[in-house]
Coordinates of C-alpha atoms and ligand atoms in Angstrom, one line a residue:
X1 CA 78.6 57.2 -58.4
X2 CA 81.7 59.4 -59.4
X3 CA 85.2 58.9 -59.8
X4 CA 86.0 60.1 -56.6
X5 CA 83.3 57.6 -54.9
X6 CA 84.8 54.9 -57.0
X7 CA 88.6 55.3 -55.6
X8 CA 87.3 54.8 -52.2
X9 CA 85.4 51.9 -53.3
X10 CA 82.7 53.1 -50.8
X11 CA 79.7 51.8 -52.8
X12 CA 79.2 48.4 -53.9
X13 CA 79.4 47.0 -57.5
X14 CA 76.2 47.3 -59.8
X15 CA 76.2 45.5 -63.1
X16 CA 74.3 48.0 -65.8
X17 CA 72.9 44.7 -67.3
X18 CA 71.0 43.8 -64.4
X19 CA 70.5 48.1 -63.4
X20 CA 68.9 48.2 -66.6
X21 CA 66.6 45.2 -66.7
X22 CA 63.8 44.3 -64.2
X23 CA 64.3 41.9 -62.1
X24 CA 62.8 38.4 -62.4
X25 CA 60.3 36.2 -60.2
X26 CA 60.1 32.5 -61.1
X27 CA 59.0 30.3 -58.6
X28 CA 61.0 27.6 -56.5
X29 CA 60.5 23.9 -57.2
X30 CA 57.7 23.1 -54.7
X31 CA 57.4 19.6 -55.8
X32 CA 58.8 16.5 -56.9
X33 CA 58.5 15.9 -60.6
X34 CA 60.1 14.2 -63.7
X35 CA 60.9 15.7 -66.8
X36 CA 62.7 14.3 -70.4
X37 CA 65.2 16.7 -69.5
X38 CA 66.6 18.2 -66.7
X39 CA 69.0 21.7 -66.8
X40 CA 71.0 22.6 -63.7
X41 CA 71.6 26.4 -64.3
X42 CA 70.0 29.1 -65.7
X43 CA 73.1 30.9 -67.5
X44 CA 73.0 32.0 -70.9
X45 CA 74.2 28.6 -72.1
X46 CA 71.2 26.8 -69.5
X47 CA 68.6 28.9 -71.4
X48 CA 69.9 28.3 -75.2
X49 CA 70.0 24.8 -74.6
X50 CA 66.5 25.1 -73.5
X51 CA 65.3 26.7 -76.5
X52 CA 67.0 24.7 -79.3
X53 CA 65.6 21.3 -77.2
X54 CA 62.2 22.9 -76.6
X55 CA 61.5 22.4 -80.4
X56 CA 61.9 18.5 -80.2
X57 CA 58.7 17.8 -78.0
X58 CA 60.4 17.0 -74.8
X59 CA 59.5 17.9 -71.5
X60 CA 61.8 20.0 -69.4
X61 CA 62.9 22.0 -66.8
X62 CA 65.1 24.7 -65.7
X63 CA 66.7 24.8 -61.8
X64 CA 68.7 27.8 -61.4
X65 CA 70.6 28.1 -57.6
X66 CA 69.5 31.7 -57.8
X67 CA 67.8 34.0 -60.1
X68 CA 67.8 33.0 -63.6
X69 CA 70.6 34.8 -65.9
X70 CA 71.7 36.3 -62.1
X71 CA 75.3 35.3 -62.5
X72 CA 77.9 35.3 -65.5
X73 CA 75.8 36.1 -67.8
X74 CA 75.1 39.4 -66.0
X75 CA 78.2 40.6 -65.2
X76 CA 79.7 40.0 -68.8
X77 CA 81.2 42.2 -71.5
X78 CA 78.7 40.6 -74.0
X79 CA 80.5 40.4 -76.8
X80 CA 79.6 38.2 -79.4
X81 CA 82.5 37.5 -80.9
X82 CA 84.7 34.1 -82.9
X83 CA 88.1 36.1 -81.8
X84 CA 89.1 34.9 -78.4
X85 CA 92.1 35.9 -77.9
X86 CA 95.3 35.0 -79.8
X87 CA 93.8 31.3 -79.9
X88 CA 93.7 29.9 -83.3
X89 CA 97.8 29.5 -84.2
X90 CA 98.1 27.9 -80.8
X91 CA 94.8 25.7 -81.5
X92 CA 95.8 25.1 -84.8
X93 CA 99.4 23.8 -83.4
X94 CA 98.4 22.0 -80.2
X95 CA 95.2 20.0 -82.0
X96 CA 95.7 20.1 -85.4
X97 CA 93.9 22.1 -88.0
X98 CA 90.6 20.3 -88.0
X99 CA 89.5 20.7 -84.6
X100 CA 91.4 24.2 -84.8
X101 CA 89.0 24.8 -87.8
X102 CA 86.0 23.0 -85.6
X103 CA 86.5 25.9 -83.1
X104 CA 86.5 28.4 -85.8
X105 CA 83.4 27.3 -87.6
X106 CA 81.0 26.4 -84.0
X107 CA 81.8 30.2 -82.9
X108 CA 81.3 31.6 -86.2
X109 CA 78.3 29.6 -86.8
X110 CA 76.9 31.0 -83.3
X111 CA 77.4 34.6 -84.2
X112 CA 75.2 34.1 -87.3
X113 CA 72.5 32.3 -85.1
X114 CA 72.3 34.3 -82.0
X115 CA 71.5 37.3 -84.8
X116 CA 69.2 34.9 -86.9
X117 CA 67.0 34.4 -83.3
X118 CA 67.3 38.1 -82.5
X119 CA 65.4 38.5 -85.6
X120 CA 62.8 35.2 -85.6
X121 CA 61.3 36.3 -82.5
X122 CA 62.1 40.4 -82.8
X123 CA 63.9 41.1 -79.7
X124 CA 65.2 44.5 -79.0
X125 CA 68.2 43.7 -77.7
X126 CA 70.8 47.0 -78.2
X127 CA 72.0 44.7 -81.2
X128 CA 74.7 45.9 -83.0
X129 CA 77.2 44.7 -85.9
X130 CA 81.3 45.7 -84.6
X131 CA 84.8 44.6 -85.7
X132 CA 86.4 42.7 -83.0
X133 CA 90.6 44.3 -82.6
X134 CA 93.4 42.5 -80.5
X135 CA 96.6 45.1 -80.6
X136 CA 100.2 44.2 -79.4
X137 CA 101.9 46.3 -77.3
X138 CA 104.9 44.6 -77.5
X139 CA 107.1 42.7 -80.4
X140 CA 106.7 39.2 -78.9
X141 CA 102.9 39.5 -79.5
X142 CA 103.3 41.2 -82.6
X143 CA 105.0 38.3 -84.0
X144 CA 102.0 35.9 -82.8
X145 CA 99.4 38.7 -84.4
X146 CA 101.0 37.6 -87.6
X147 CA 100.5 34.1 -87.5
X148 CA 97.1 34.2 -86.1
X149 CA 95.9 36.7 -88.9
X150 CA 97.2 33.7 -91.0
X151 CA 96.4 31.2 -89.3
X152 CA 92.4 32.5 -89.2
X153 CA 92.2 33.4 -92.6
X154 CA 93.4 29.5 -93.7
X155 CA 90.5 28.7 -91.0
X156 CA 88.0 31.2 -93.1
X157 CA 87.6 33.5 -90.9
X158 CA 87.6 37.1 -91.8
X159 CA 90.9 38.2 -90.2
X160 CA 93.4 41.2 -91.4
X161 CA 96.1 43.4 -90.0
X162 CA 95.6 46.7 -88.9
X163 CA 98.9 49.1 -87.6
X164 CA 97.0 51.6 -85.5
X165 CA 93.8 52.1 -83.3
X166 CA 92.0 55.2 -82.5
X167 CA 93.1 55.3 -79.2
X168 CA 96.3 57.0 -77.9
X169 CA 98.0 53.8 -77.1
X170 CA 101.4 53.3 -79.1
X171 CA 100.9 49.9 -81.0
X172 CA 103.3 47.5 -82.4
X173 CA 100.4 45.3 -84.6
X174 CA 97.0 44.7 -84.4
X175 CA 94.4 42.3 -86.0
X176 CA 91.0 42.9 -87.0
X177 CA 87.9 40.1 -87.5
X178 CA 85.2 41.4 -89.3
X179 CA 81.5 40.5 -88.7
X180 CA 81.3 40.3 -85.0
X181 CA 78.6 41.9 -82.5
X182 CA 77.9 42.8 -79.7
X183 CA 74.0 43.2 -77.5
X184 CA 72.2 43.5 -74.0
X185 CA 72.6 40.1 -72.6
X186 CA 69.8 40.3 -70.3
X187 CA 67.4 41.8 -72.8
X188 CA 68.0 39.0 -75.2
X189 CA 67.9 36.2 -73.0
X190 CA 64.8 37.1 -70.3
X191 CA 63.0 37.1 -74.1
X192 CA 64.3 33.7 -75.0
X193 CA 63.1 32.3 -71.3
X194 CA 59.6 34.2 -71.4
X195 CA 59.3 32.3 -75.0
X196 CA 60.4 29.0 -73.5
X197 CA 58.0 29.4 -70.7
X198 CA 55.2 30.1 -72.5
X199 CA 55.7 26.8 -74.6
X200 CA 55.5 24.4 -72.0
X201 CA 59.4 24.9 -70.3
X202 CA 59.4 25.0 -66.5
X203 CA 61.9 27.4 -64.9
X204 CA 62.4 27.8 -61.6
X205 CA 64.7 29.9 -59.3
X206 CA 65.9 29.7 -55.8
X207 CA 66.2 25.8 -56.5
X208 CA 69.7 25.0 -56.0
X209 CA 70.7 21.5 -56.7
X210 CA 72.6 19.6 -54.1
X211 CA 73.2 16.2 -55.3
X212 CA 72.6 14.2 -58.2
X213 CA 72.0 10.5 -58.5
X214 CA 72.7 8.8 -61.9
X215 CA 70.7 5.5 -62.2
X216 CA 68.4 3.9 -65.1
X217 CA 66.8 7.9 -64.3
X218 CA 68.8 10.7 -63.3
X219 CA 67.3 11.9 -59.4
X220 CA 68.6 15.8 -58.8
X221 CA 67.8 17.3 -55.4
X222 CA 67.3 20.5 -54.5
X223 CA 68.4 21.9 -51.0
X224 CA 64.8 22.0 -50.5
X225 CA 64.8 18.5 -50.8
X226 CA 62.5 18.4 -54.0
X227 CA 63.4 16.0 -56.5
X228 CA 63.4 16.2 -60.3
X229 CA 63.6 13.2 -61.7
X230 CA 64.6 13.0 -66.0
X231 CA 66.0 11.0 -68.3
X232 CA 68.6 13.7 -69.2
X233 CA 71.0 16.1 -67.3
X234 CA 72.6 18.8 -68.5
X235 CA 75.0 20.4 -66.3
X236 CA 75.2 24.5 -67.3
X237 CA 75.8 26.0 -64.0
X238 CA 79.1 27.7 -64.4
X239 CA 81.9 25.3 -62.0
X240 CA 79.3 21.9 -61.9
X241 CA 79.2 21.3 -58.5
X242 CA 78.4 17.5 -59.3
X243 CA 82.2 15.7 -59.0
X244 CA 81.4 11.8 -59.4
X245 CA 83.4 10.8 -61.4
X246 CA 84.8 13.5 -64.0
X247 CA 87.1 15.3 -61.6
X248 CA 86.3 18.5 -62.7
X249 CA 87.7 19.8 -59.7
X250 CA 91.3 18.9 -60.8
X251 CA 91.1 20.6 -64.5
X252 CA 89.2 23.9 -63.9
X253 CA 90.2 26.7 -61.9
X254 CA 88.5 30.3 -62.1
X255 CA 89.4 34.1 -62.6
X256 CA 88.3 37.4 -62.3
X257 CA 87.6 40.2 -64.0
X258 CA 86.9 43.8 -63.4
X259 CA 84.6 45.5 -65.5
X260 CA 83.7 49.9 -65.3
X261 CA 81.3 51.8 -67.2
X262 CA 82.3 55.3 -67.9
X263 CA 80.5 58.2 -69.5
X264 CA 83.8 59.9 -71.7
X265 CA 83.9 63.2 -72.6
X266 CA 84.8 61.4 -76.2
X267 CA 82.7 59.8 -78.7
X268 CA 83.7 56.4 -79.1
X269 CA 85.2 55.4 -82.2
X270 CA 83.1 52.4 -82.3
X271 CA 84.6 48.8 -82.4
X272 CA 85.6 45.9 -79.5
X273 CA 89.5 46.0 -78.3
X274 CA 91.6 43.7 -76.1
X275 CA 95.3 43.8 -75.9
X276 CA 97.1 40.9 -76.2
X277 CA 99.6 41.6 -73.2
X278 CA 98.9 41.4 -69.8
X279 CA 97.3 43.1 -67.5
X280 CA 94.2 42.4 -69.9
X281 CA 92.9 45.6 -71.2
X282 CA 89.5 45.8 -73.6
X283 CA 87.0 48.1 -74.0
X284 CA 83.7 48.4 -76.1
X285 CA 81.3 50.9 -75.9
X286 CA 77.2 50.5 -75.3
X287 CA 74.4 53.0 -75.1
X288 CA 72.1 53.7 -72.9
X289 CA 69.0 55.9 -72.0
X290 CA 71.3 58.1 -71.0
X291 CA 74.2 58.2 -73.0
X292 CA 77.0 56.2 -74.1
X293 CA 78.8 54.6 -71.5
X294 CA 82.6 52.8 -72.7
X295 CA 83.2 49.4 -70.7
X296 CA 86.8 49.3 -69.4
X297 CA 87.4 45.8 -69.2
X298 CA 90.7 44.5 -67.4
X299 CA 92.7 43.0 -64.2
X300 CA 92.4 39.1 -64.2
X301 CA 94.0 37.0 -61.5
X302 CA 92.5 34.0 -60.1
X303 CA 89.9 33.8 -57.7
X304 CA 90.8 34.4 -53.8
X305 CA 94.3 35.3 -55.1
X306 CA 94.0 38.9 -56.3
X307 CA 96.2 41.2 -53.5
X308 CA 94.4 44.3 -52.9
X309 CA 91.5 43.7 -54.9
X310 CA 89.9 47.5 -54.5
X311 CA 93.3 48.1 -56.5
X312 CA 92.2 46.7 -59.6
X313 CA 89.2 48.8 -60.0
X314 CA 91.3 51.9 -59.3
X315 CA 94.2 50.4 -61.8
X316 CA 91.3 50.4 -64.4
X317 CA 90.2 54.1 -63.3
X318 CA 93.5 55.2 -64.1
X319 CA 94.0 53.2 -67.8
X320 CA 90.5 55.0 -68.4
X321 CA 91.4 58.1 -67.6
X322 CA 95.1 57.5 -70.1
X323 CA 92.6 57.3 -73.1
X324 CA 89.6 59.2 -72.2
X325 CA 88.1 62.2 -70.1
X326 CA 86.8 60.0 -67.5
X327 CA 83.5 62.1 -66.2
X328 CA 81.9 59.9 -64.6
X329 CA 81.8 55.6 -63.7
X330 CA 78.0 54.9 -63.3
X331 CA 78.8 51.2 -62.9
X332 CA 81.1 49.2 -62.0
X333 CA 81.1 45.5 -61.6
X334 CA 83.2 42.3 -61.6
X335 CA 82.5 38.4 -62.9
X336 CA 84.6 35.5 -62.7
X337 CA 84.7 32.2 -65.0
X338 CA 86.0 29.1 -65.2
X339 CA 89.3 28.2 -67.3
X340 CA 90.1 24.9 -68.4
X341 CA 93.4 23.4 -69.1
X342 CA 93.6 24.0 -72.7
X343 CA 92.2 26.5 -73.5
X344 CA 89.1 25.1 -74.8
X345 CA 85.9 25.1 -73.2
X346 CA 84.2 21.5 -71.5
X347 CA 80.9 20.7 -73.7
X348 CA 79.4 17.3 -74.1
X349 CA 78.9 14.1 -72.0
X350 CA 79.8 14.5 -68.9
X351 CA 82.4 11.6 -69.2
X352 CA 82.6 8.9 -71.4
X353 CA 80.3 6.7 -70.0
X354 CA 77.7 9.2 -69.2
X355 CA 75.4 9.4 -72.1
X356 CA 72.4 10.6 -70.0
X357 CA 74.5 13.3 -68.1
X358 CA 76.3 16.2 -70.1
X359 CA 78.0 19.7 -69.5
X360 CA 79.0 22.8 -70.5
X361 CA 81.3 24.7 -68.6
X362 CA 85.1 26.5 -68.6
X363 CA 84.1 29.3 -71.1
X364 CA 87.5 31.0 -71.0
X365 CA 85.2 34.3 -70.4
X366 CA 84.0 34.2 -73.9
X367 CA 80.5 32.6 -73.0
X368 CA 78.7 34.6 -75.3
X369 CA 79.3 32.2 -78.7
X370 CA 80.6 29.6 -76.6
X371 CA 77.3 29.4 -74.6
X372 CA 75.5 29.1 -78.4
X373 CA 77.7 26.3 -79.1
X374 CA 77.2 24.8 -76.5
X375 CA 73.8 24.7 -76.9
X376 CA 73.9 23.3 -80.5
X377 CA 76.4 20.4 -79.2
X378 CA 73.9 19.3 -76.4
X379 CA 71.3 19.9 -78.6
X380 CA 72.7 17.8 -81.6
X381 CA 74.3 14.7 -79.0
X382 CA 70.5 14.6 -77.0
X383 CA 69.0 14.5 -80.2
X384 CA 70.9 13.2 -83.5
X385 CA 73.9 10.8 -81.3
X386 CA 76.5 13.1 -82.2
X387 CA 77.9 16.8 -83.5
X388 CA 80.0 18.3 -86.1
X389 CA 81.8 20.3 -83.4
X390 CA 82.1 17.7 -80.4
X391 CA 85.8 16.5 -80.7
X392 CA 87.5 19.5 -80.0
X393 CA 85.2 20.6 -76.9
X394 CA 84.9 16.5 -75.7
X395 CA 85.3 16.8 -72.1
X396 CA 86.8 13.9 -72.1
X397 CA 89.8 14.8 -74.9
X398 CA 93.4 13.4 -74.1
X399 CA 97.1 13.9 -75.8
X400 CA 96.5 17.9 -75.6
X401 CA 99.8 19.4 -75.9
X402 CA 100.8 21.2 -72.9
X403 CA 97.7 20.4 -70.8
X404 CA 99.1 17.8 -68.4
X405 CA 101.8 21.0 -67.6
X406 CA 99.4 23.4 -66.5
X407 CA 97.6 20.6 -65.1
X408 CA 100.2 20.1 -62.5
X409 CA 100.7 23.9 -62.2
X410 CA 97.2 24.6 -61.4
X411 CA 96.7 21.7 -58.3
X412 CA 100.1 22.6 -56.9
X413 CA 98.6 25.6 -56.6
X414 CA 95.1 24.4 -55.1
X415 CA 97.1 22.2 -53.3
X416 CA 99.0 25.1 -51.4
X417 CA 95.9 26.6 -50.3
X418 CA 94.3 23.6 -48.8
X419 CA 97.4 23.1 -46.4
X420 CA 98.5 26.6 -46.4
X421 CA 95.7 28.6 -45.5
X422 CA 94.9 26.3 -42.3
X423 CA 98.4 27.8 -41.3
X424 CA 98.7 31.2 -42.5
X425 CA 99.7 34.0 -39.8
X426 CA 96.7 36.0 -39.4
X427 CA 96.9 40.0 -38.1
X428 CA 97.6 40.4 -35.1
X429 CA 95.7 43.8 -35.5
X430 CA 91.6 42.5 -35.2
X431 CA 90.4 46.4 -35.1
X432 CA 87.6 45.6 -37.9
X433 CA 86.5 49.0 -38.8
X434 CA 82.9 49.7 -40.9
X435 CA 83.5 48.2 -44.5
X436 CA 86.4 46.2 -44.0
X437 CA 86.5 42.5 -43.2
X438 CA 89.5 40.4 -41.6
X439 CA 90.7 37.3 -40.4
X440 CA 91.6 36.0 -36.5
X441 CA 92.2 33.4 -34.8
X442 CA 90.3 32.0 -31.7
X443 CA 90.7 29.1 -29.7
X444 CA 92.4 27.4 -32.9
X445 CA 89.6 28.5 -35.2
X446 CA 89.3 31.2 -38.0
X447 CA 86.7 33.4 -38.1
X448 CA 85.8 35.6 -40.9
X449 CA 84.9 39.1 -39.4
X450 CA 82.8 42.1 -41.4
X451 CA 81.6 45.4 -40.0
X452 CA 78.9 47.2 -42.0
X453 CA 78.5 51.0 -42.8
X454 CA 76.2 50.9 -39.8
X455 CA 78.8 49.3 -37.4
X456 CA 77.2 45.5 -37.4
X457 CA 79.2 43.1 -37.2
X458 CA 78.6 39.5 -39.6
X459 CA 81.0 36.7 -38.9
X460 CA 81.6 33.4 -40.6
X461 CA 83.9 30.5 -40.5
X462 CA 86.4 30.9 -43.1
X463 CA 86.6 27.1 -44.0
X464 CA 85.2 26.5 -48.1
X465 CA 82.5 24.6 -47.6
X466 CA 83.6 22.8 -50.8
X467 CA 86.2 21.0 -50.2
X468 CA 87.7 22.3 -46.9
X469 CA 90.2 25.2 -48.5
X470 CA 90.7 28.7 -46.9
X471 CA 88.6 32.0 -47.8
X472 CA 90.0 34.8 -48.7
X473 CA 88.6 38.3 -48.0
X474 CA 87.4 40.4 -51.3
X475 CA 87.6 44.1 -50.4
X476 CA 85.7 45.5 -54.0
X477 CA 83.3 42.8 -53.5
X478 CA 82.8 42.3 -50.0
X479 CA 82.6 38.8 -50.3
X480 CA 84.8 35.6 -49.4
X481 CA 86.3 34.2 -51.5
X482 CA 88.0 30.6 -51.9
X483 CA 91.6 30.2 -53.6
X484 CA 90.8 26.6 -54.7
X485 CA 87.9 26.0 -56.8
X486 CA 86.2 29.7 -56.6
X487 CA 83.3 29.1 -54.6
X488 CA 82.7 33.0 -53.0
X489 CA 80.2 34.0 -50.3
X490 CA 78.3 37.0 -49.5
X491 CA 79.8 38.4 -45.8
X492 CA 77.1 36.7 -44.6
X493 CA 78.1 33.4 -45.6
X494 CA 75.6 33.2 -48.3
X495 CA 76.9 31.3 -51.4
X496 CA 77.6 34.0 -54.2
X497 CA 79.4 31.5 -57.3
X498 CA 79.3 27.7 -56.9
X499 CA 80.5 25.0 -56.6
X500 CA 79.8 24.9 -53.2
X501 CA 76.4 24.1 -52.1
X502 CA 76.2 25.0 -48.9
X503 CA 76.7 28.5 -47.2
X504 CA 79.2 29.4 -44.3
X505 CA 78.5 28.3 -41.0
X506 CA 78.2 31.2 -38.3
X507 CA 79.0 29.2 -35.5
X508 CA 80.0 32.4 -33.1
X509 CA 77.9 35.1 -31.3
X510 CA 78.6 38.6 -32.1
X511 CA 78.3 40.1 -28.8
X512 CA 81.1 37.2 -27.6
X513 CA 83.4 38.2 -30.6
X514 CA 83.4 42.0 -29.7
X515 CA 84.5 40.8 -26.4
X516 CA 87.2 38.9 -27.8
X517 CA 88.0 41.7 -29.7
X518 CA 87.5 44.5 -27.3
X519 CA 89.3 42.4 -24.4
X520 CA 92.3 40.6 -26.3
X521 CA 93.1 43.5 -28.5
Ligands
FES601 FE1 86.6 24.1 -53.6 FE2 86.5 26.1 -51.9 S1 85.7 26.0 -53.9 S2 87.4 24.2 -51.6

């Protein structure tokens, strides 16, 4: 693909972390069966948990909707990394020091041990040892660069100012964290689950679960309608589509990100950026068979919400080409995640009164340590009763300053596209040329239309199957995409990114929509 390809967003997105790996070929549950423990999701965080509980004799097994390590976890910037953002002055102010310093330790702790695993079991990877940089473009966050340097040092991390990066982007402070990393996500992690699954761990793909029944045993059922039945759950499939009674729902909501992989004229300087202003920016470089390639990182907005969303590829293509001498963008890709209301990321029993049924999801997009974390909280509550790191990511934590604000925020926001997408106007132009997909109305009902390169035309009922909101069409993904919860779909109507569990219905005939069209337009 080359930049000119790119602009007109004629191909569609290839992650080089799944380009670059073969693919997998686990079997689907094909029988009911009962395990100690049960994993829903086969993430990076699904397949760490596996491996620290493996160790403890237990029997187990690992669903995955899709493919295993087929969805965040592919489409990440994999960078291993405790700096997250400007996070630790406003951790340290909303929670306190020690669960501040709880956050600071867990991700610094899983840095050390993703590297101390890498090396136990050899695994060529594309490991390598970077310095994680957030720079300020503006005073404001230069003032907050400051007092996080300070505020992560007092937490022990190894944190220091820096007034200029090797880029040509005027700066008015930056930090630096020292002993951070970055790998191949993929290579890592297809290691870990061959290892697992030679010791006894069953993994299986195409198994979506569709329900789960909590009891004196926990029943999970597939949409095959194969059970597994365990005595423990762990929930580690991105948004958990399992909403009885932790209203999840109501405190998570999901963004996007874009992500290109350019070959640059340039060497790069080595080291991972972000800004600290938004539009995101970050970029860290990787290397490949054939060459180095810089990942241009950039462009959130929530899910179903972005405008034109072909734009923030090309608003990507164009901060590229400010820095570098773009000449050429062999991949380019997107992901989303899910946020949580504070900031911090959901890990532990699934509520209170769950102690057989726990999770690990809103990752803030920084699932690489997180994910390790995770594992070693599940790991340690399963095992030993409790964790040196659970109170500050307790799903269940209360009196968090400012969380009850964006709570509201966020559901008047869901809550607009429940009601207001039944309403909408839709075009009054239907024309639906090759690559493009629209929205009409017929007879009261709206119907998702897509015409491929070859002129075939794919139509779905917009309606979320989720919980009833409106779809939105994803031009740079060709998908559909759902403002409420961020359940997407393939054109098709096949489910892309939970937590829906079931795809779009098709309910109308081609040939009679090209009538419509033909005849009404
Ligand atoms: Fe919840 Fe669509 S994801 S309504």
């Amino acid at each position: 693909m080359n930049k000119e390809d790119l602009k007109s967003l004629n191909q569609l997105p290839q992650s080089y972390w799944l380009a670059s790996t073969d693919p997998t070929d686990y079997s689907s549950l094909s029988e009911d069966i009962s395990v100690d423990i049960a994993i829903i999701g086969a993430g990076m965080a699904g397949i760490l948990c596996a491996y620290l509980l493996h160790k403890e004799n237990l029997s187990m097994a690992v669903l995955d909707a899709g493919k295993i390590l087929g969805g965040t976890t592919s489409h990440t910037t994999a960078k291993i990394t405790s700096q997250h953002g400007l996070i630790y002055d406003k951790l340290k102010k909303q929670m306190g020091f020690d669960l501040a310093k709880q956050y600071a330790d867990a991700n610094e702790n899983a840095i050390k041990q993703i590297k101390d695993i890498i090396d136990q079991h050899h695994i060529d990877c594309d490991y390598s040892p970077q310095s994680a940089y957030i720079y300020a473009e503006d005073e404001n966050n230069a003032e907050k660069i400051e007092d996080e340097v300070k505020t992560a040092s007092e937490l022990g991390i190894k944190a220091s100012f820096i007034d200029e990066i090797p880029f040509p982007i005027s700066i008015k402070a930056g930090m630096k964290f020292d002993n951070q990393a970055q790998f191949h996500p993929r290579k890592f992690l297809l290691r870990l689950a061959e290892i697992i699954g030679n010791e006894g761990v069953r993994i299986y793909e195409n198994s979506r679960a569709v329900d789960l029944e909590d009891g004196e045993k926990i029943t999970i059922t597939t949409e095959q309608g194969k059970k597994v039945t365990a005595n423990k759950v762990i929930i580690a499939s991105h948004y958990p589509f399992y909403n009885k009674p932790g209203m999840y729902f109501s405190r998570i909501y999901t963004e996007r990100t874009y992500i290109l992989a350019i070959a640059a004229k340039e060497k790069y300087p080595g080291g991972m950026y972000i800004n600290a202003e938004n539009p995101s920016r970050s970029l860290r470089e990787l290397d490949t068979k054939d060459g180095q390639l810089i990942l241009v990182v950039g462009e959130n907005h929530k899910t179903g919400q972005g405008r034109d969303m072909a734009n923030h590829y090309r608003n990507l293509i164009d901060f590229a080409d400010r820095i570098f001498t773009v000449e050429d963008i062999p991949y380019r890709w997107s992901t989303q995640d899910c946020m949580t209301l504070d900031g911090i990321p959901y890990i532990g029993y699934y509520k209170q009164d769950t102690p057989d049924i726990l999770i690990a999801t809103g990752f803030q997009k920084w699932g690489m340590t997180n994910s390790m974390v995770a594992a070693n909280i599940i790991r340690d509550l399963i095992i030993d009763g409790s964790s040196q790191w659970q109170d500050v990511y307790n799903p269940s934590r209360k009196n968090i300053i400012g969380a009850a604000k964006t709570f509201i925020v966020e559901n008047v926001d869901v809550a607009k596209h429940l009601i207001s997408g039944k309403i909408s106007p839709l075009p009054e132009n239907v024309e639906v040329s090759p690559g493009e997909g629209k929205v009409f109305e017929h007879d009261g009902e709206r119907i998702g239309a897509y015409r491929d390169e070859q002129g075939k035309l794919f139509l779905v009922n917009t309606t979320c199957t989720h919980m009833g909101c409106e779809l939105n069409w994803n031009s740079a993904e060709r998908s559909w995409d759902c403002p409420c919860h961020g359940s997407r779909f393939t054109f098709s109507g096949n489910i892309i990114d939970g937590p829906a569990v079931s795809p779009l219905t098709a309910e109308n005939d081609v040939n009679t929509v090209e009538k419509i069209i033909k005849d009404e337009f």
